[in-house]
Amino acid sequence: MSVSRRDFLKASGALVVTFGAVSVAPPFALAQGPFGAHPSHIDPARLDSWLAVGGDGTVTAYTGKCDMGQGMFTAQTQLVAEELCVPLSRVRLVQCDTSVCPDEGTTSGSQSTPTNFNDSNLAQAAATAREALVSMAAQRFEEKADQLTVADGVVSSKSGRRVTYQELIGSHRFNMTLSKAAKRRPPAEWKVLGKPVPALDRAALMTGQFEFVHNVRVPGMLHGRVVRPPSVGATVAGLDEGSVGRLPGVVKIVVRNNFVGVVAEKQAQAIAAARHLKVTWKPGAGLPPQKTFCDSLRNQPSRDVLVVDSKDVEQRLAAAGTVVRARYVYPYQMHGSLGPSCAVAEVKPGAATVWSATQSVYPTRSIVAELIGLPLDSVRVIYVRGSGCYGLNGADVASFDAAILSQAVGKPVRVQLSREDEMAWENFGSAAVVEQRAALDGGTIVAWECENWMTSKGGRPGYDRPGNVITGELLGYPAEAVTPRTASEPTGQLRNRSNAAPSYVAGCIGGACGGAGTIRSERVLSHTVASPFFTGPLRSPSRIQNTFAHECFMDELSARAHADPVAFRVQHLRDERLIAVLKSAAEAAQWEKRPSPNAAKNGIASGRGVACVVYEGNNGYVALIADVAVDLASGEVQPRRFVAAMDCGPISNPDGVRNQSEGGILQGMSRALVEEVKWDDVRVTSTDWESYPSLYLGMEVPSIEIVLLNRTGVPATGAGENAITVVSAAIGNAIFDATGVRLREVPFTPERVRAALSSAGRGVAA
């Protein structure tokens, strides 16, 4: 695991390490503050920072986008093979090592494909390299470049002359900048990209040979364990080191401010020491009651953003014959990674190496440097895959913990979080309340108002916010605060990255309309309120909460209008790509037009629901139809079938997109039906799989069909978070179709279903 920069230089022969002032972050990433990339010692403007051709013809590519199980390693390898016209087996991809890879910020938010698969960064580098190699061959042949062809890393002329890449440049640098004029190979000619290449790590994963960060071992390595506070906000009042004095293997007790950890020779010894160490804690301020928590959000000070406001909504609502109102609630949810997070750190005088499953190697490098007081260039972070994560689980926290403990003992330290530490202290997906009002006139929506309250504390640490996660807060760094402010008038283009605006509004600002819909009387106001718990990106952050509310409310409006839910949506959309996925899903599911509900009176009720969205306003199109069965006596909801249609532009790997979509639908099903963080008056009580259930092994898995609309001639968009975004809404709408009762709070537990049926005068009371 201890791959050094020298090893890379020897193997690649052409790596250039310089300081560059050009960021690889696209405009949308730069707008995210600490989430965007920073200039680093790897200059992204130089071709040699991305690619090298070895003496044996091997192409080594360097990327700042990591594979966390979503298939990016395979897809990026395909991309390089396609653009360089070499076999897949000849590409060696190095991902997310701060000593050799460009800083591409964080691998998150379905942004890896837009970042690396269009006309910049890795794709641009590969296209530049191919054109440079062809140009070299043209000079050698004294022929025109456009008369040459490339296949299998060999450039050929019509006269029969041939030269390999390694003969042109093997083990030498390109010494040139990326060419903005370099042309990507057209999708019609793709031979590797766009094909269903199986995941390159599949065999290793299936045979147990794949090495996760949990398998990293460093000579002389010790084991660390952290001692978290017994309640939220508690601080250290005293500590008795003698309480573990007789335990074997204990090397050191580490205390920094409110951070407490132990280091021992073996993991079991560290666990025992952490359990027996007597720490006296000063209690925190306590937690708000969970029962009334969501009701209280709208009364909290908030940071407000007015997304869109046509100024005529109140007037249109007052004049309308029918006004529909609804309020939706989404709970805190967690990543629930099956394996607790792990990291290994080796801090020596003047240098540190961290093996981490973080999605943000460069930001993590910055935070580690801050925490242990080393210059930035003295810290190296190497990405090694860890527990499944689509956001911010405990990977960063374990990395920081390991660095602190390793520095304290002067030896490598491995930290593996406990199940409780992982679940109680991770950055949860935000709890949210969304209130909707809309006016109907003759079967048409004429005005739509939406207001949401989204909880927030901390988030990704980024490059300079250690306090955004528990380790930093315990060390004394503040979490990023929610500073209340009133909203200003929206300007510029519609920014709908959180899907705060429904797909059906026109999104008009200053005369320019950027929404996917037709409703021009529109107002969307977002409130961010302080959270008692750390929050952060959990797959489809804010998008899933908002879309649940929008798509269920659209269904309510459709029912009030006695309209078919699919046709009613199409009626209020103007975005042809969203309409196309909606119609494709309906066709594949053999949707039969009818108004909902079609409620059964007893037994097992069957229903189907639909939902769709333009993810982040411009980052992928998805529509989903869910068929469910509802046991009217028990309240159990069993999804039977999902049919999704996806449009993410030109598809890099259809097998990978299907995998992503199927996984997203299953995770969305889990979040819709069972997942909810619970707490008492001082602490989080969801600390294991009984107190925080998710889908279980042996469950009845619904059939899932994915329809892919491979659209070329447009930029590639993300696909990893599209499908999950619409699952809660589609299931909720299907439950309404089956039973005639509307559930406006996730998860749809049997208790909530029975209570809703009872309130409607049906079924058995909870």
XYZ file of N, CA and C in Angstrom, residues 307-490:
552
model
N -35.955 31.469 -4.322
C -35.506 30.811 -5.560
C -36.151 31.454 -6.780
N -37.445 31.711 -6.680
C -38.169 32.333 -7.791
C -39.413 33.001 -7.219
N -39.820 34.109 -7.799
C -41.004 34.815 -7.296
C -41.591 35.671 -8.414
N -42.756 35.258 -8.880
C -43.400 35.999 -9.971
C -44.223 37.174 -9.464
N -44.356 37.309 -8.142
C -45.031 38.438 -7.493
C -46.562 38.418 -7.632
N -47.101 37.406 -8.232
C -48.554 37.407 -8.411
C -49.230 36.179 -7.807
N -48.472 35.431 -7.007
C -49.017 34.160 -6.500
C -50.198 34.385 -5.565
N -50.048 35.314 -4.612
C -51.142 35.552 -3.665
C -52.406 35.970 -4.401
N -52.242 36.816 -5.389
C -53.388 37.283 -6.167
C -54.066 36.132 -6.892
N -53.268 35.256 -7.494
C -53.844 34.134 -8.228
C -54.497 33.125 -7.280
N -53.891 32.923 -6.111
C -54.479 32.003 -5.137
C -55.799 32.548 -4.618
N -55.841 33.851 -4.373
C -57.063 34.459 -3.834
C -58.204 34.401 -4.846
N -57.856 34.447 -6.112
C -58.888 34.478 -7.154
C -59.312 33.081 -7.606
N -58.571 32.067 -7.209
C -58.816 30.719 -7.728
C -60.037 30.077 -7.076
N -60.714 29.253 -7.827
C -61.857 28.544 -7.283
C -61.449 27.388 -6.387
N -60.309 26.794 -6.688
C -59.826 25.656 -5.903
C -58.380 25.894 -5.496
N -58.114 25.864 -4.197
C -56.750 25.978 -3.680
C -56.457 24.722 -2.871
N -55.366 24.081 -3.186
C -54.964 22.857 -2.499
C -53.745 23.165 -1.643
N -53.766 22.678 -0.417
C -52.646 22.887 0.509
C -52.186 21.531 1.034
N -50.892 21.423 1.307
C -50.379 20.189 1.919
C -49.039 20.482 2.570
N -48.716 19.675 3.556
C -47.453 19.823 4.288
C -46.790 18.453 4.350
N -45.522 18.401 4.014
C -44.789 17.127 3.954
C -43.617 17.162 4.927
N -43.324 16.014 5.488
C -42.262 15.910 6.498
C -41.298 14.803 6.106
N -40.021 15.125 6.178
C -38.975 14.127 5.873
C -38.035 14.070 7.076
N -37.688 12.874 7.555
C -36.914 12.771 8.796
C -35.408 12.842 8.553
N -34.657 12.925 9.651
C -33.221 12.663 9.553
C -33.023 11.205 9.137
N -32.102 10.988 8.228
C -31.732 9.618 7.851
C -30.214 9.518 7.815
N -29.718 8.303 7.890
C -28.258 8.133 7.943
C -27.786 7.236 6.798
N -26.454 7.237 6.580
C -25.890 6.396 5.529
C -26.090 4.919 5.856
N -25.935 4.585 7.129
C -26.095 3.188 7.516
C -25.133 2.275 6.784
N -23.890 2.704 6.675
C -22.897 1.869 5.999
C -22.792 0.520 6.694
N -22.791 -0.554 5.907
C -22.764 -1.890 6.513
C -21.503 -2.118 7.325
N -20.375 -1.640 6.823
C -19.135 -1.750 7.586
C -18.813 -0.415 8.213
N -18.434 -0.383 9.493
C -18.064 0.896 10.093
C -16.821 1.468 9.423
N -16.722 2.775 9.395
C -15.635 3.437 8.692
C -14.289 3.156 9.329
N -13.249 3.239 8.497
C -11.905 2.876 8.931
C -10.894 3.745 8.201
N -9.751 3.975 8.820
C -8.651 4.697 8.178
C -7.352 4.322 8.873
N -6.251 4.529 8.174
C -4.914 4.314 8.746
C -4.100 5.573 8.499
N -3.408 6.021 9.536
C -2.563 7.210 9.400
C -1.178 6.908 9.938
N -0.196 7.434 9.243
C 1.193 7.322 9.701
C 1.779 8.731 9.736
N 1.885 9.264 10.937
C 2.403 10.620 11.114
C 3.812 10.535 11.675
N 4.747 11.024 10.893
C 6.149 11.078 11.313
C 6.549 12.537 11.477
N 7.698 12.779 12.076
C 8.154 14.174 12.134
C 8.310 14.749 10.732
N 7.510 15.735 10.414
C 7.633 16.408 9.133
C 6.891 15.787 7.979
N 6.177 14.677 8.195
C 5.452 14.062 7.076
C 4.333 13.172 7.609
N 3.287 13.054 6.808
C 2.162 12.193 7.191
C 1.541 11.573 5.952
N 1.113 10.318 6.113
C 0.369 9.622 5.056
C -0.908 9.070 5.674
N -2.012 9.273 4.967
C -3.305 8.782 5.446
C -3.936 7.941 4.349
N -4.308 6.713 4.687
C -5.066 5.853 3.782
C -6.530 5.988 4.181
N -7.326 6.503 3.288
C -8.663 6.949 3.677
C -9.680 6.604 2.599
N -10.917 6.354 3.028
C -12.023 6.141 2.088
C -12.793 7.433 1.845
N -12.180 8.555 2.155
C -12.840 9.841 1.946
C -13.189 10.060 0.483
N -14.238 10.801 0.232
C -14.578 11.192 -1.129
C -13.829 12.461 -1.527
N -13.002 12.992 -0.630
C -12.385 14.305 -0.845
C -10.917 14.252 -0.419
N -10.056 13.644 -1.223
C -8.680 13.459 -0.764
C -7.952 14.789 -0.568
N -8.110 15.714 -1.473
C -7.404 16.990 -1.303
C -7.947 17.798 -0.120
N -9.273 17.969 0.008
C -9.758 18.631 1.215
C -9.333 17.906 2.500
N -9.361 16.572 2.485
C -8.939 15.830 3.676
C -7.470 16.096 3.974
N -6.652 16.214 2.937
C -5.252 16.562 3.143
C -5.131 17.901 3.862
N -5.935 18.859 3.465
C -5.877 20.181 4.091
C -6.292 20.118 5.564
N -7.350 19.364 5.846
C -7.820 19.289 7.235
C -6.811 18.544 8.101
N -6.266 17.443 7.603
C -5.265 16.708 8.374
C -4.062 17.602 8.658
N -3.620 18.345 7.662
C -2.484 19.254 7.862
C -2.794 20.265 8.960
N -4.025 20.766 8.969
C -4.428 21.725 10.008
C -4.439 21.064 11.381
N -4.989 19.866 11.475
C -5.149 19.213 12.780
C -3.825 18.811 13.404
N -2.840 18.428 12.589
C -1.580 17.957 13.165
C -0.461 18.980 12.975
N -0.778 20.134 12.398
C 0.198 21.227 12.334
C 1.349 21.000 11.389
N 1.102 20.337 10.265
C 2.141 20.127 9.262
C 1.858 20.988 8.036
N 2.907 21.354 7.292
C 2.652 22.055 6.028
C 1.841 21.175 5.086
N 1.069 21.817 4.241
C 0.176 21.084 3.345
C 0.921 20.059 2.491
N 2.057 20.457 1.967
C 2.793 19.572 1.067
C 3.443 18.400 1.795
N 3.368 18.390 3.118
C 3.946 17.282 3.877
C 2.927 16.188 4.161
N 1.706 16.373 3.702
C 0.647 15.393 3.963
C 0.210 14.764 2.648
N 0.140 13.451 2.651
C -0.339 12.707 1.484
C -1.560 11.897 1.901
N -2.633 12.006 1.117
C -3.836 11.206 1.360
C -4.039 10.286 0.164
N -4.162 9.011 0.447
C -4.353 7.993 -0.587
C -5.751 7.404 -0.419
N -6.546 7.495 -1.464
C -7.890 6.923 -1.389
C -7.828 5.407 -1.495
N -8.493 4.751 -0.568
C -8.698 3.302 -0.615
C -10.177 3.063 -0.313
N -10.837 2.290 -1.127
C -12.280 2.138 -0.971
C -12.650 1.601 0.410
N -13.742 2.121 0.930
C -14.205 1.685 2.248
C -15.643 1.226 2.203
N -16.348 1.468 3.277
C -17.752 1.068 3.352
C -18.558 1.867 2.342
N -19.649 1.252 1.876
C -20.484 1.915 0.900
C -20.956 3.269 1.401
N -20.848 4.258 0.554
C -21.204 5.606 0.982
C -21.568 6.446 -0.228
N -22.649 7.180 -0.125
C -22.999 8.154 -1.150
C -23.181 9.492 -0.460
N -22.107 10.016 0.078
C -22.190 11.281 0.779
C -21.088 11.382 1.799
N -21.459 11.551 3.043
C -20.469 11.789 4.089
C -20.766 10.881 5.272
N -20.256 9.653 5.205
C -20.382 8.788 6.373
C -19.193 9.065 7.295
N -18.691 8.079 8.000
C -17.640 8.333 8.968
C -16.225 8.260 8.404
N -16.073 8.202 7.067
C -14.740 8.027 6.486
C -13.806 9.188 6.819
N -14.278 10.406 6.715
C -13.436 11.560 7.039
C -13.114 11.589 8.530
N -14.126 11.304 9.345
C -13.934 11.313 10.799
C -12.864 10.296 11.212
N -12.956 9.077 10.683
C -11.964 8.053 11.020
C -10.570 8.490 10.578
N -10.488 9.171 9.451
C -9.184 9.648 8.965
C -8.596 10.674 9.917
N -9.420 11.606 10.372
C -8.927 12.626 11.303
C -8.556 11.988 12.640
N -9.402 11.065 13.115
C -9.101 10.376 14.377
C -7.749 9.667 14.296
N -7.535 8.958 13.185
C -6.296 8.191 13.041
C -5.090 9.121 13.006
N -5.206 10.263 12.334
C -4.079 11.201 12.264
C -3.741 11.768 13.641
N -4.768 12.131 14.408
C -4.534 12.668 15.755
C -3.842 11.633 16.638
N -4.325 10.412 16.602
C -3.764 9.368 17.462
C -2.362 8.970 17.014
N -2.152 8.905 15.695
C -0.830 8.545 15.190
C 0.203 9.590 15.580
N -0.153 10.841 15.491
C 0.783 11.891 15.893
C 1.121 11.784 17.386
N 0.124 11.406 18.177
C 0.337 11.339 19.626
C 1.304 10.239 20.020
N 1.321 9.142 19.267
C 2.178 8.011 19.642
C 3.399 7.882 18.733
N 3.424 8.640 17.633
C 4.584 8.581 16.728
C 4.685 7.289 15.955
N 3.572 6.612 15.798
C 3.549 5.353 15.045
C 2.270 5.303 14.187
N 2.268 4.429 13.198
C 1.028 4.284 12.404
C -0.106 3.778 13.284
N -1.298 4.332 13.072
C -2.463 3.930 13.854
C -3.635 3.673 12.919
N -4.286 2.569 13.150
C -5.515 2.214 12.423
C -6.704 2.464 13.330
N -7.698 3.175 12.825
C -8.936 3.422 13.581
C -10.104 2.836 12.815
N -10.835 1.975 13.464
C -12.089 1.465 12.916
C -13.189 1.837 13.895
N -14.146 2.639 13.433
C -15.202 3.107 14.319
C -16.064 1.946 14.789
N -16.648 2.111 15.963
C -17.640 1.132 16.417
C -18.951 1.386 15.693
N -19.839 0.426 15.755
C -21.158 0.606 15.135
C -21.868 1.830 15.717
N -21.804 1.986 17.029
C -22.477 3.117 17.676
C -21.823 4.443 17.289
N -20.489 4.467 17.291
C -19.799 5.715 16.916
C -20.140 6.110 15.485
N -20.238 5.108 14.612
C -20.569 5.385 13.213
C -21.965 5.972 13.089
N -22.937 5.367 13.771
C -24.331 5.730 13.532
C -24.763 6.951 14.331
N -24.252 7.098 15.537
C -24.733 8.198 16.389
C -24.102 9.537 16.036
N -22.918 9.515 15.401
C -22.176 10.763 15.239
C -21.894 11.107 13.786
N -22.459 10.384 12.843
C -22.227 10.751 11.453
C -23.032 12.007 11.091
N -22.779 12.535 9.912
C -23.530 13.685 9.417
C -24.784 13.167 8.715
N -25.928 13.352 9.360
C -27.184 12.787 8.847
C -27.685 13.561 7.624
N -28.515 12.857 6.843
C -29.296 13.567 5.841
C -30.314 14.444 6.551
N -30.526 15.649 6.064
C -31.298 16.665 6.783
C -32.768 16.293 6.948
N -33.300 16.620 8.119
C -34.752 16.605 8.291
C -35.320 17.841 7.609
N -36.554 17.712 7.118
C -37.113 18.834 6.355
C -38.638 18.863 6.470
N -39.167 20.056 6.348
C -40.607 20.275 6.233
C -40.843 21.099 4.978
N -41.803 20.682 4.175
C -42.125 21.406 2.937
C -43.628 21.686 2.919
N -43.974 22.949 2.738
C -45.388 23.331 2.664
C -45.706 23.805 1.243
N -46.842 23.352 0.739
C -47.215 23.638 -0.652
C -48.615 24.259 -0.701
N -48.778 25.179 -1.633
C -50.102 25.697 -1.980
C -50.162 25.828 -3.497
N -51.313 25.493 -4.055
C -51.460 25.652 -5.501
C -52.916 25.925 -5.838
N -53.117 26.634 -6.937
C -54.467 26.970 -7.389
C -54.786 26.206 -8.664
N -56.007 25.652 -8.723
C -56.486 24.932 -9.905
C -57.605 25.730 -10.573
N -57.570 25.747 -11.869
C -58.625 26.418 -12.622
C -58.946 25.569 -13.847
N -60.103 24.930 -13.800
C -60.529 24.127 -14.945
C -59.583 23.001 -15.304
N -59.016 22.344 -14.296
C -58.113 21.233 -14.562
C -56.701 21.641 -14.894
N -56.371 22.901 -14.668
C -55.011 23.397 -14.918
C -54.486 24.102 -13.672
N -53.226 23.839 -13.364
C -52.585 24.542 -12.240
C -52.227 25.951 -12.714
N -52.714 26.954 -12.007
C -52.458 28.333 -12.439
C -51.514 29.065 -11.491
N -51.222 28.496 -10.343
C -50.259 29.124 -9.422
C -49.725 28.050 -8.488
N -48.425 28.175 -8.134
C -47.806 27.182 -7.223
C -46.861 27.937 -6.298
N -47.062 27.720 -4.993
C -46.165 28.297 -3.990
C -45.588 27.179 -3.138
N -44.304 27.262 -2.903
C -43.621 26.239 -2.108
C -42.676 26.906 -1.131
N -42.650 26.397 0.102
C -41.758 26.924 1.133
C -41.198 25.732 1.903
N -39.875 25.666 2.033
C -39.291 24.539 2.766
C -38.391 25.009 3.887
N -38.250 24.134 4.907
C -37.347 24.367 6.029
C -36.416 23.152 6.098
N -35.128 23.384 5.893
C -34.133 22.308 5.813
C -33.126 22.490 6.952
N -32.902 21.427 7.744
C -31.981 21.533 8.879
C -30.529 21.422 8.420
N -29.630 22.093 9.148
C -28.226 22.076 8.752
C -27.308 22.336 9.946
N -26.242 21.553 10.020
C -25.130 21.800 10.936
C -23.887 21.155 10.331
N -22.873 21.930 10.102
C -21.633 21.378 9.558
C -21.803 20.991 8.107
N -21.372 19.777 7.779
C -21.373 19.311 6.392
C -19.990 18.791 6.052
N -19.679 18.778 4.772
C -18.318 18.354 4.419
C -17.309 19.325 5.029
N -16.205 18.807 5.547
C -15.194 19.707 6.118
C -14.557 20.612 5.076
N -14.591 20.180 3.811
C -13.939 20.993 2.789
C -12.455 21.158 3.081
N -11.915 22.286 2.681
C -10.482 22.531 2.857
C -10.177 23.227 4.185
N -11.181 23.784 4.847
C -10.867 24.629 6.000
C -11.928 24.612 7.090
N -12.736 23.560 7.169
C -13.787 23.505 8.178
C -13.711 22.206 8.974
N -12.687 22.023 9.803
C -12.601 20.784 10.589
C -13.814 20.569 11.485
N -14.417 21.668 11.973
C -15.529 21.544 12.899
C -16.827 21.099 12.274
N -16.827 20.847 10.975
C -18.057 20.391 10.325
C -18.373 18.935 10.596
N -17.432 18.215 11.229
C -17.682 16.831 11.648
C -17.276 16.697 13.106
N -17.652 15.592 13.727
C -17.538 15.447 15.178
C -16.101 15.576 15.674
N -15.132 15.007 14.956
C -13.748 15.079 15.438
C -13.300 16.527 15.576
N -13.559 17.330 14.560
C -13.151 18.729 14.616
C -13.838 19.488 15.730
N -15.130 19.224 15.917
C -15.855 19.926 16.991
C -15.263 19.573 18.355
N -14.970 18.291 18.583
C -14.397 17.887 19.866
C -13.011 18.498 20.083
N -12.303 18.754 18.989
C -10.982 19.375 19.096
C -11.070 20.883 19.309
N -12.270 21.440 19.206
C -12.450 22.854 19.479
C -12.725 23.732 18.277
N -12.877 23.117 17.108
C -13.193 23.907 15.910
C -14.715 24.057 15.789
N -15.194 25.238 15.439
C -16.652 25.415 15.312
C -17.187 24.824 14.016
N -18.410 24.341 14.092
C -19.095 23.899 12.877
C -19.570 25.113 12.092
N -19.684 24.918 10.793
C -20.185 26.003 9.953
C -21.594 26.366 10.420
N -21.772 27.628 10.779
C -23.020 28.048 11.406
C -24.061 28.452 10.370
N -25.312 28.376 10.797
C -26.416 28.901 9.991
C -26.655 30.336 10.455
N -26.258 31.295 9.660
C -26.442 32.702 10.005
C -27.766 33.180 9.411
N -28.724 33.530 10.278
C -30.032 33.941 9.745
C -29.917 35.178 8.864
N -30.664 35.174 7.807
C -30.756 36.343 6.942
C -32.030 36.245 6.107
N -32.559 37.404 5.795
C -33.758 37.419 4.953
C -33.360 37.227 3.499
N -34.305 36.785 2.726
C -34.020 36.495 1.317
C -33.990 37.779 0.496
N -33.112 37.788 -0.466
C -33.091 38.886 -1.427
C -33.795 38.436 -2.704
N -34.086 39.380 -3.549
C -34.783 39.056 -4.787
C -33.891 38.178 -5.678
N -34.453 37.152 -6.288
C -33.635 36.304 -7.180
C -33.172 37.081 -8.403
